[in-house]
CSV table of C-alpha atoms and ligand atoms in Angstrom, one decimal:
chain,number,residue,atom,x,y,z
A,16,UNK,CA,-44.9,-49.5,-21.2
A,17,UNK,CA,-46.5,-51.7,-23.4
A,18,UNK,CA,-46.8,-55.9,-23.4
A,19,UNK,CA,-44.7,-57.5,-26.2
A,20,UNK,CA,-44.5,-61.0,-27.3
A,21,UNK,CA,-43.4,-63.3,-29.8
A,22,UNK,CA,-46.9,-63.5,-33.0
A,23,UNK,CA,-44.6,-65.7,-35.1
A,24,UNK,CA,-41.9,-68.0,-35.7
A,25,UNK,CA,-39.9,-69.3,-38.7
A,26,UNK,CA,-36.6,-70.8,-39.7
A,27,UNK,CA,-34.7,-71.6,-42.8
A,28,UNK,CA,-32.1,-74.4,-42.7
A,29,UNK,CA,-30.0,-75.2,-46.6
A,30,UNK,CA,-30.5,-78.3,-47.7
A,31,UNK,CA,-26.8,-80.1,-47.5
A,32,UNK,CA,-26.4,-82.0,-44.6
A,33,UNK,CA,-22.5,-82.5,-43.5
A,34,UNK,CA,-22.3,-85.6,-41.4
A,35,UNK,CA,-19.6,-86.6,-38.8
A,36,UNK,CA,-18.6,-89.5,-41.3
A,37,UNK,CA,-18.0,-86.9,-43.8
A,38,UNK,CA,-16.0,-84.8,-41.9
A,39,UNK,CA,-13.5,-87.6,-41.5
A,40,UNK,CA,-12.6,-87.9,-44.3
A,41,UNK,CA,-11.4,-84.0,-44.0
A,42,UNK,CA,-9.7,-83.8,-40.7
A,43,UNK,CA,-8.3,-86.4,-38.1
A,44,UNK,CA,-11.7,-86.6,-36.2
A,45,UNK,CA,-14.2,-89.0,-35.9
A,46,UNK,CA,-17.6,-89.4,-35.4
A,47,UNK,CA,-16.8,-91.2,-31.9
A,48,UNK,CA,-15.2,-88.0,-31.2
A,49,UNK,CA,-17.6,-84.6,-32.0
A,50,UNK,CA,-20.1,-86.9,-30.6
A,51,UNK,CA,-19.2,-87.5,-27.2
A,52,UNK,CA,-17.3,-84.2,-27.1
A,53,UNK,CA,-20.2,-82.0,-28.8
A,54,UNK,CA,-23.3,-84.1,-29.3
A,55,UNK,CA,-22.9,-83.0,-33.0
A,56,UNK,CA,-23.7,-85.3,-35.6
A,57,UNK,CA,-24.5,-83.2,-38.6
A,58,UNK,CA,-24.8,-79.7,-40.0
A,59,UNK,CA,-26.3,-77.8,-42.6
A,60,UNK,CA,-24.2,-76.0,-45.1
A,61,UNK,CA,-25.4,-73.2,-46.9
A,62,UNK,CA,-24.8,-73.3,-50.9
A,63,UNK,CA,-22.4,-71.4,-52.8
A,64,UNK,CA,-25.1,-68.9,-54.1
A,65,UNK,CA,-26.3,-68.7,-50.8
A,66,UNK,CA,-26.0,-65.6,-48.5
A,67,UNK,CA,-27.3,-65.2,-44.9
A,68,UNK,CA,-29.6,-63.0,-47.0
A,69,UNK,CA,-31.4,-65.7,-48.9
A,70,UNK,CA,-31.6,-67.8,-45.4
A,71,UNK,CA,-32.8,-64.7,-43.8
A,72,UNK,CA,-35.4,-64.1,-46.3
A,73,UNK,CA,-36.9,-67.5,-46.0
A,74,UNK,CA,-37.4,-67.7,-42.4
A,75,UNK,CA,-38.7,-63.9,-42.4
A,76,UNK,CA,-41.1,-65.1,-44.7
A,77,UNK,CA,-42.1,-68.3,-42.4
A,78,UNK,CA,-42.6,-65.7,-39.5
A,79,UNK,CA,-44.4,-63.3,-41.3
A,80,UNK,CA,-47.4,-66.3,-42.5
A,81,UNK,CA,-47.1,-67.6,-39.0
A,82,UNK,CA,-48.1,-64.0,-37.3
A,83,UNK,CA,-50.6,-63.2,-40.3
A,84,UNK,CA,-48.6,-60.2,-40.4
A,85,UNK,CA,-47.8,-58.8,-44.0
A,86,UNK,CA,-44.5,-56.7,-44.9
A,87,UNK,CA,-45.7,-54.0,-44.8
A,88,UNK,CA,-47.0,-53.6,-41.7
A,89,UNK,CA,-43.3,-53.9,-40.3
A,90,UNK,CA,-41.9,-51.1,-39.1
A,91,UNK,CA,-38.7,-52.1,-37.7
A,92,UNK,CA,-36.1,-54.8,-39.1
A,93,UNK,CA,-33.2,-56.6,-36.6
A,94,UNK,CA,-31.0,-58.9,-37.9
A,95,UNK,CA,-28.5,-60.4,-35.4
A,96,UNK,CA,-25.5,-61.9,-37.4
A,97,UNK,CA,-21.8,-62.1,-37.8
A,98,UNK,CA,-21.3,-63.4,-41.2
A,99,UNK,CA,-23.8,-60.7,-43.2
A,100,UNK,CA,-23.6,-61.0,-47.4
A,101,UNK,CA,-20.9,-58.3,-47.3
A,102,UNK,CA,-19.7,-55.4,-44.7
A,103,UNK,CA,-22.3,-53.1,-45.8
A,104,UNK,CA,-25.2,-52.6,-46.5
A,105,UNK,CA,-26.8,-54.1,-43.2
A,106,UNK,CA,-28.7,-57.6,-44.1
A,107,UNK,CA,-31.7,-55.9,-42.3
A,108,UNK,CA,-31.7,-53.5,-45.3
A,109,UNK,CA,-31.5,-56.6,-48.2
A,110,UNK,CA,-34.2,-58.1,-46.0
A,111,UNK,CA,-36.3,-55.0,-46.5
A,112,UNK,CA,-36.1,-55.4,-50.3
A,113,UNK,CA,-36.7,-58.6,-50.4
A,114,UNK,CA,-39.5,-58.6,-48.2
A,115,UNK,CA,-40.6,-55.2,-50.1
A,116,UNK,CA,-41.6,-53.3,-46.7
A,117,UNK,CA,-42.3,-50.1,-46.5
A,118,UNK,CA,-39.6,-47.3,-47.0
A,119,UNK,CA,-39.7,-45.9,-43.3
A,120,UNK,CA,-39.1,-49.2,-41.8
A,121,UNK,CA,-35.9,-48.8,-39.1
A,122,UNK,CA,-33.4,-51.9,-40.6
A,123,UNK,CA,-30.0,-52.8,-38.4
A,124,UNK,CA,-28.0,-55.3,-38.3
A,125,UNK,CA,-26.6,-56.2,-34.8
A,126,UNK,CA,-23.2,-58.1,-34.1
A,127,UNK,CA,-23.7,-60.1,-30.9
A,128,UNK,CA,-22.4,-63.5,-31.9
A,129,UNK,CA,-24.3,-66.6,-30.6
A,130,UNK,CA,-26.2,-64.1,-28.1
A,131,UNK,CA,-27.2,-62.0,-31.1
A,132,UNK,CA,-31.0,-63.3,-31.1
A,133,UNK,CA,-31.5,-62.2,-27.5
A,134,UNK,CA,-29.7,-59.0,-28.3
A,135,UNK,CA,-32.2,-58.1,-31.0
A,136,UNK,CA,-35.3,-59.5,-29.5
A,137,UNK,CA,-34.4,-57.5,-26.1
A,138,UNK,CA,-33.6,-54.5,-28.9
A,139,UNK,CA,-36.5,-55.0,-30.3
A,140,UNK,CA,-38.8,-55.2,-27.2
A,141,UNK,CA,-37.9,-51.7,-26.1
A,142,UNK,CA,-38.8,-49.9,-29.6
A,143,UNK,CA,-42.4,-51.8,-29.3
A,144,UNK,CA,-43.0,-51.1,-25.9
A,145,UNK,CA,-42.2,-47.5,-26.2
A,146,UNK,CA,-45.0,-47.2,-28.4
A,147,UNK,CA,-42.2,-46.1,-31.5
A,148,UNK,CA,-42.8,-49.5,-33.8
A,149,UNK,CA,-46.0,-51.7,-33.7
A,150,UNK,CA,-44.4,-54.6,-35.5
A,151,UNK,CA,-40.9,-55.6,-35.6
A,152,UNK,CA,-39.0,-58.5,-37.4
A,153,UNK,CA,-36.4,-59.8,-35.4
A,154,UNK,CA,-34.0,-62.4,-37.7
A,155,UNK,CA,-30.5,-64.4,-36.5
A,156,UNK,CA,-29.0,-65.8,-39.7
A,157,UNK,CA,-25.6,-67.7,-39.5
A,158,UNK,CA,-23.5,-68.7,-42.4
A,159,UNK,CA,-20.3,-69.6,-40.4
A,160,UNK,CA,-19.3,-72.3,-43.0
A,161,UNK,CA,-18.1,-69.3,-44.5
A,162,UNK,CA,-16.0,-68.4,-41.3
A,163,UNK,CA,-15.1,-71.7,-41.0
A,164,UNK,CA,-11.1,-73.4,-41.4
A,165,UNK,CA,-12.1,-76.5,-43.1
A,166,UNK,CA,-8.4,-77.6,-42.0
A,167,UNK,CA,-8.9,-77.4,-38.5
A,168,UNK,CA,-10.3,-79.9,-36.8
A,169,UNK,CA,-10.6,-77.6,-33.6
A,170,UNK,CA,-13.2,-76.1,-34.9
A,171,UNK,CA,-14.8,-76.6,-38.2
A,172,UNK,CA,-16.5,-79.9,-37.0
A,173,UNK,CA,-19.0,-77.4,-34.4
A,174,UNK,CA,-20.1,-74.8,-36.8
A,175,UNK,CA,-23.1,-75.2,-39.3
A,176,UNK,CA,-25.6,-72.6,-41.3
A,177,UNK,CA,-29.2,-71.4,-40.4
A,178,UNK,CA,-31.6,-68.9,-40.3
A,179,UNK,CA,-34.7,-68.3,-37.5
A,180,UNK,CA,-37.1,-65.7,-37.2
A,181,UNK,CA,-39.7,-64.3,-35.0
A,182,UNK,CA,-42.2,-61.3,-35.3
A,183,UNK,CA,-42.8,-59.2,-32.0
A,184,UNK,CA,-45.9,-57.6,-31.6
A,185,UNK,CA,-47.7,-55.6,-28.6
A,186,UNK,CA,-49.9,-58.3,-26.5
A,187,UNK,CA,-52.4,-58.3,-24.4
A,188,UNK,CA,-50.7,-60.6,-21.9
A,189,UNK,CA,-47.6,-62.6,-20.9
A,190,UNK,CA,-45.1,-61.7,-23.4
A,191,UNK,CA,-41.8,-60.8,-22.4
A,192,UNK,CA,-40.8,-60.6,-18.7
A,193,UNK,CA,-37.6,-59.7,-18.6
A,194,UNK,CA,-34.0,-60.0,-20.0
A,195,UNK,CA,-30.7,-59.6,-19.1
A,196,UNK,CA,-27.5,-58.6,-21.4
A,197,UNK,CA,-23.9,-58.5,-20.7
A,198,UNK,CA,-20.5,-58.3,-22.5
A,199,UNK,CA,-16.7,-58.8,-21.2
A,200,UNK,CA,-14.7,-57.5,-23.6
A,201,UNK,CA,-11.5,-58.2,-21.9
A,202,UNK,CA,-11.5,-61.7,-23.1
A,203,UNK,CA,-12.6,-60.9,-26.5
A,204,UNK,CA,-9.6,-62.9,-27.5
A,205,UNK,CA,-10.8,-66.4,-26.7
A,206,UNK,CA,-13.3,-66.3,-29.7
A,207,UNK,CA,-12.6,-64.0,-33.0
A,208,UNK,CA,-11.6,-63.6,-36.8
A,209,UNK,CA,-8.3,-61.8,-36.9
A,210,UNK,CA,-8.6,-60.7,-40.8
A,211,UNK,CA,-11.3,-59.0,-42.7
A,212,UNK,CA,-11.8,-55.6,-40.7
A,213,UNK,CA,-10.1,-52.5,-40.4
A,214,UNK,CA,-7.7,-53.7,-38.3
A,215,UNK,CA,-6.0,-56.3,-40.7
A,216,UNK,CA,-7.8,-55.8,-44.2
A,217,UNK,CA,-7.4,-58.6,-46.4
A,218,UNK,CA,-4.1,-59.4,-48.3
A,219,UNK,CA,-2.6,-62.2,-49.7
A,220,UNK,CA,-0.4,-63.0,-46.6
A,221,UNK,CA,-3.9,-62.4,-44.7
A,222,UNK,CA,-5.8,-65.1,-46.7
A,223,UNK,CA,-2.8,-66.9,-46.7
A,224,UNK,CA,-2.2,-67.8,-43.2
A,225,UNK,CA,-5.5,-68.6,-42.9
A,226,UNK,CA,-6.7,-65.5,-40.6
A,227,UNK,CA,-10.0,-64.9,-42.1
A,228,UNK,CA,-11.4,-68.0,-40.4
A,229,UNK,CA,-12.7,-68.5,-36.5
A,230,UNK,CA,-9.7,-68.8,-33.7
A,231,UNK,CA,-11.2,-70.3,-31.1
A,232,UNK,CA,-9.9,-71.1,-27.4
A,233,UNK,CA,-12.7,-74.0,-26.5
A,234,UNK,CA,-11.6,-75.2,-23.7
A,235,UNK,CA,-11.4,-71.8,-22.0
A,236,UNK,CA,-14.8,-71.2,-23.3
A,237,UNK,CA,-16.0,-73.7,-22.1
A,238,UNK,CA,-16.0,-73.1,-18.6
A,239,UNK,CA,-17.0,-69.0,-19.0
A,240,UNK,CA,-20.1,-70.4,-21.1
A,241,UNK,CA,-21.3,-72.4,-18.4
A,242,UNK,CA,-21.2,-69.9,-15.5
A,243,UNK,CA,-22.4,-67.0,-17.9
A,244,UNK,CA,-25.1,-68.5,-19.4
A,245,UNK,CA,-26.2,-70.4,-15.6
A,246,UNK,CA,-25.6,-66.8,-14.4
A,247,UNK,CA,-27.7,-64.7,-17.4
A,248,UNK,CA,-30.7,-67.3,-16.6
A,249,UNK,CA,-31.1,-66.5,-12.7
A,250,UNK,CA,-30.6,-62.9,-13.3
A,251,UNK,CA,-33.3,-62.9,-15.8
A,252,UNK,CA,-35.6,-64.9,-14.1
A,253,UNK,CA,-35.1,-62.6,-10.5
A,254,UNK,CA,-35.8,-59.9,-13.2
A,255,UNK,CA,-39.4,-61.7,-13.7
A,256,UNK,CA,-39.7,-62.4,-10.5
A,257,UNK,CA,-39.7,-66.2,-11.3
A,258,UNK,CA,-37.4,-69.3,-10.0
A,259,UNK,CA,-36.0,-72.3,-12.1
A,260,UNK,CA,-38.8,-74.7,-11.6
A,261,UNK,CA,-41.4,-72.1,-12.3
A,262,UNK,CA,-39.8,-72.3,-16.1
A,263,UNK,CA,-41.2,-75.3,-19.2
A,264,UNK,CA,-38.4,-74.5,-21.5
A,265,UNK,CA,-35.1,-73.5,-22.0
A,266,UNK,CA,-34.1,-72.3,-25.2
A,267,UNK,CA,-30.1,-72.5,-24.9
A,268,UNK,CA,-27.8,-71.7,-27.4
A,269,UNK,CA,-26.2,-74.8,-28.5
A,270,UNK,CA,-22.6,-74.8,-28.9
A,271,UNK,CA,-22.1,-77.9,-27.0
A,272,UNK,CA,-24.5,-80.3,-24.9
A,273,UNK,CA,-22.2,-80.9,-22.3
A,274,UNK,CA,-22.2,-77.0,-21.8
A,275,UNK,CA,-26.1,-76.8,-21.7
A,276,UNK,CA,-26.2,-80.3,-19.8
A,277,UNK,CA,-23.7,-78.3,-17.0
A,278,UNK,CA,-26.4,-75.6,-17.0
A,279,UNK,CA,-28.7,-77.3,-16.4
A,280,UNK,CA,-27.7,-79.0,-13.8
A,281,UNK,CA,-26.8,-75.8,-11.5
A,282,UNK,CA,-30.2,-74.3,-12.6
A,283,UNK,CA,-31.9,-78.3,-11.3
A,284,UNK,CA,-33.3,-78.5,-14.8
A,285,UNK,CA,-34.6,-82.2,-15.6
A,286,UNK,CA,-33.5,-82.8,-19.4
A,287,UNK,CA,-37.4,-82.7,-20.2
A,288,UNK,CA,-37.0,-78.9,-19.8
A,289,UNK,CA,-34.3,-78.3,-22.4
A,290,UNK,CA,-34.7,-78.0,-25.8
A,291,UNK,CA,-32.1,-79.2,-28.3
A,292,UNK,CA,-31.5,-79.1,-31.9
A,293,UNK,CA,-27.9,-79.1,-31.8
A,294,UNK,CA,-27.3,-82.8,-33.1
A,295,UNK,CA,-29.1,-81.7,-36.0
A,296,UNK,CA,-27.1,-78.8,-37.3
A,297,UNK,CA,-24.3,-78.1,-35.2
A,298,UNK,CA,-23.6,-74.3,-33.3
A,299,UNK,CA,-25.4,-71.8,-35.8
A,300,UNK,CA,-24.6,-68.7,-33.7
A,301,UNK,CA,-27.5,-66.3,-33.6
A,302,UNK,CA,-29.4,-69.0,-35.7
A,303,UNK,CA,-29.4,-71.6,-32.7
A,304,UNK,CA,-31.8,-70.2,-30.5
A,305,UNK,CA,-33.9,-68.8,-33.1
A,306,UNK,CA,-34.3,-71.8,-35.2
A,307,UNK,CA,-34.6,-73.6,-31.7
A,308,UNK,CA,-37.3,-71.3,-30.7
A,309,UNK,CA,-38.8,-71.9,-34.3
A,310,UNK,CA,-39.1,-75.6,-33.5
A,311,UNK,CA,-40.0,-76.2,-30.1
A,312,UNK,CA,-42.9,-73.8,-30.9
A,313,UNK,CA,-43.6,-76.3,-34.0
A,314,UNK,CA,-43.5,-79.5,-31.9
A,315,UNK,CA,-45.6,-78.5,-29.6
A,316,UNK,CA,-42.9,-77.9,-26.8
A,317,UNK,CA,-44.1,-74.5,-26.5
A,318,UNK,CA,-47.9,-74.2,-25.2
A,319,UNK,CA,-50.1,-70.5,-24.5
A,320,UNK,CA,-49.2,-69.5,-21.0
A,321,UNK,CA,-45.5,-71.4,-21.1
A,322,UNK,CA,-42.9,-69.7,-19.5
A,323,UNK,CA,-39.8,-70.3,-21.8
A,324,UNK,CA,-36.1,-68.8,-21.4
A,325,UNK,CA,-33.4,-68.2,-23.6
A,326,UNK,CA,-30.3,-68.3,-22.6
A,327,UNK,CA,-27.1,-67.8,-25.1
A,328,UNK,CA,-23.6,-66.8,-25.1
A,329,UNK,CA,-20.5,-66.1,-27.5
A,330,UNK,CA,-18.0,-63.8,-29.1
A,331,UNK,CA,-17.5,-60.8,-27.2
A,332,UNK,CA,-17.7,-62.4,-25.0
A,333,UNK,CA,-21.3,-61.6,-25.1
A,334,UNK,CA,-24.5,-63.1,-22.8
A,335,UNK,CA,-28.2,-63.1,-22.9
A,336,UNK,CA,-31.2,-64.3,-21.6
A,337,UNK,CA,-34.7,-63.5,-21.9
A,338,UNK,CA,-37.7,-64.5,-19.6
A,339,UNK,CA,-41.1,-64.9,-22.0
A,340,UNK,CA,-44.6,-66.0,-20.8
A,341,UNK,CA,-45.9,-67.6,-24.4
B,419,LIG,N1,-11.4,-84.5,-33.4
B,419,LIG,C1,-10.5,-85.2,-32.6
B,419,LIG,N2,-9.8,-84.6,-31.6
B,419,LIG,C2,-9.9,-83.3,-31.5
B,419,LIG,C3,-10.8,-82.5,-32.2
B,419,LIG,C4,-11.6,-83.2,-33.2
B,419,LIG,N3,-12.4,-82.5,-34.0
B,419,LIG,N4,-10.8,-81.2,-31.8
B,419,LIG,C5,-9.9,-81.2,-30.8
B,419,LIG,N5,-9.3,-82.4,-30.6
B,419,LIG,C6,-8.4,-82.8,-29.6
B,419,LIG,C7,-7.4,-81.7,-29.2
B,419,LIG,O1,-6.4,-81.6,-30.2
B,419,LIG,C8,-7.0,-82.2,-27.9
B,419,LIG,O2,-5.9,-83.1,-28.1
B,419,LIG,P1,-4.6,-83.2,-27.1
B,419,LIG,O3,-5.2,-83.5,-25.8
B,419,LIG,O4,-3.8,-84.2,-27.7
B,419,LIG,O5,-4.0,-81.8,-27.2
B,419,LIG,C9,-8.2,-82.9,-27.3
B,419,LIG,O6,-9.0,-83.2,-28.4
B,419,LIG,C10,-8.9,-82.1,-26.3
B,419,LIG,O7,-9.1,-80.8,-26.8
B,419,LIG,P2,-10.0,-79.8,-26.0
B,419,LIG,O8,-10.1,-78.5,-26.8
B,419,LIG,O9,-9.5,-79.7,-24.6
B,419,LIG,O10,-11.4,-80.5,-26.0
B,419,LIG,P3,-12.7,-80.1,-25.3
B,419,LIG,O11,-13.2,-81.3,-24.5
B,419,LIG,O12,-12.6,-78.8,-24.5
B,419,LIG,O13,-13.8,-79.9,-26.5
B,419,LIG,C11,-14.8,-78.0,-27.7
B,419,LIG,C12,-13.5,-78.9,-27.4
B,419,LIG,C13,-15.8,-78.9,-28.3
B,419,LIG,C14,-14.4,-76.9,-28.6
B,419,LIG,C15,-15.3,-77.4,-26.3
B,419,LIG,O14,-14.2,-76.9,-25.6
B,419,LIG,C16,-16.3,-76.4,-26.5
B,419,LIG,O15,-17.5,-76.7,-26.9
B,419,LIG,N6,-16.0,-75.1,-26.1
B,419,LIG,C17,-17.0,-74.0,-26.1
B,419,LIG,C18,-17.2,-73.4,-27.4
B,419,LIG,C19,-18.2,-72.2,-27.2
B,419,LIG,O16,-19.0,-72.1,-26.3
B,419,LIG,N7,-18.0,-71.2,-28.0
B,419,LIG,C20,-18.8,-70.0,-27.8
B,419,LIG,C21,-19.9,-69.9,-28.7
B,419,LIG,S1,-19.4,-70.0,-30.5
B,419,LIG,C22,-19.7,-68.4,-31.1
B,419,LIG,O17,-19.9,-67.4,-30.5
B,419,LIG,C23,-19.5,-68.3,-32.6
């Protein structure tokens, strides 16, 4: 089996900021509020000729510079994402066109919610190190604005839009060590979209009582995130044969600080070990840990020989970690 790392990261976030202060003046909320219950204080929200798409594109194209690796050389596309332009074709296929890769490249999209980054870059890992793909694109794009009940202030002050991207490649040395998936579909119910699918198409009753837009159960989340995601990171570090202080970065996926803080704290992870963005732009989904990636790897967080972990969970309900020597 062959090494495989990460050659390249990028991210696209839109340009509108929404700010606590303006979500006020939609909802009873206040800033007071999402802060101290989320650590959100603004998100990005996509523009109405936007699609995930046109993010997707953008930070693909970062990636691609940052890798020195040119379109078409790729011969396999991921995109992780639950808001994709439309129900078919995959986005991994508009990304192809846009990108203009080659005609054999293997495109996919993959539906893992907020875990759908480590889904595809553990997806991804196996075609490269099987020999089957040299370069693979690996993309988790989020426009859950779109998903989003603008009249609920349950949950449309935690979501926000973004894109983040990262080539894999075969490598010498390091790469990845090890990850860990897992899925409990019996509580699929705590986090979903009831309208939109086969199951209840879209009508005007549909649209009408609101049931194309995220019901969430957060406080029942809440708890399940923090064991699942405490529990993905130790069995993906036993995987690598590595222990919590042996790691320099966590890359969690940021759906709430107190849930990441509670990590943490069972993993004995000083707050100088844990990378955070979500102030910035809210719960992305499969965007958070790849635009997180994207900028701890910018800031200089993330040095050569690093041993970084992400660690995400959501709808599914879906976990994931991954164990990476950088
Ligand atoms: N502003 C003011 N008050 C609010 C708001 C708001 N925006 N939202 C809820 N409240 C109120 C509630 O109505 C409730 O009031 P009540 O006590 O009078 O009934 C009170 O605040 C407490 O509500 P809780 O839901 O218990 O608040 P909690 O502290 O649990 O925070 C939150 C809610 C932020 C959603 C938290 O539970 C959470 O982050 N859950 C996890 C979410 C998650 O991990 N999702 C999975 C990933 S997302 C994905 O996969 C797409």
């Amino acid at each position: 089996m062959k090494k495989v790392g990460i050659i390249g990261v990028g991210e696209y976030l839109p340009k509108k900021v929404l700010t606590n202060a303006d979500l006020e003046r939609m909802v009873d909320t206040s800033d007071e509020w999402i802060t101290s219950r989320t650590g959100i204080k603004e998100r990005r929200i996509a523009a109405k000729n936007e699609a995930a798409s046109d993010l997707g594109l953008k930070a693909a194209r970062q990636a691609l510079h940052e890798s020195g690796i040119k379109p078409h050389d790729l011969d396999l596309i991921i995109v992780a994402t639950i808001t994709p332009d439309m129900q078919f074709p995959s986005v991994a296929s508009m990304l192809q066109q846009g990108l203009s890769a080659k005609k054999d490249t293997i495109c996919f999209d993959i539906s893992a919610a907020c875990a759908g980054f480590v889904y595809a870059i553990a997806t991804a890992q196996q075609f490269i190190a099987r020999g089957n793909v040299k370069y693979a694109l690996v993309v988790g794009v989020e426009i859950l604005s779109s998903l989003t009940d603008w009249k609920d202030r349950n949950t449309c002050v935690l979501f926000g839009d973004g894109a983040g991207a990262a080539v894999l490649a075969e490598v010498n040395s390091g790469g990845i060590l090890s990850t860990y998936l897992g899925c409990d579909g019996a509580k699929s119910d705590l986090l979903y979209v009831p309208a939109g699918g086969s199951r209840m198409p879209a009508t005007k009753e549909t649209v009408n009582k609101h049931l194309h837009y995220i019901k969430m159960q957060g406080n029942e989340l809440f708890k399940i995130a923090i064991l699942s995601m405490t529990e993905a990171a130790q069995v993906a570090l036993k995987r690598a044969g590595l222990e919590c202080a042996d790691v320099d970065l966590v890359i969690p996926h940021q759906a709430n600080v107190r849930i990441i803080n509670a990590v943490a704290k069972k993993l004995g992870l000083g707050e100088d070990k844990i990378y955070l963005n979500i102030e910035k732009y809210g719960n992305m989904s499969s965007a958070s840990t790849a635009t997180a990636l994207c900028q701890a790897v910018k800031e200089g967080r993330i040095k050569k020989g690093d041993i970084v972990l992400l660690d995400a969970f959501g709808a599914g309900l879906v976990w994931g970690a991954c164990v990476i020597k950088w």
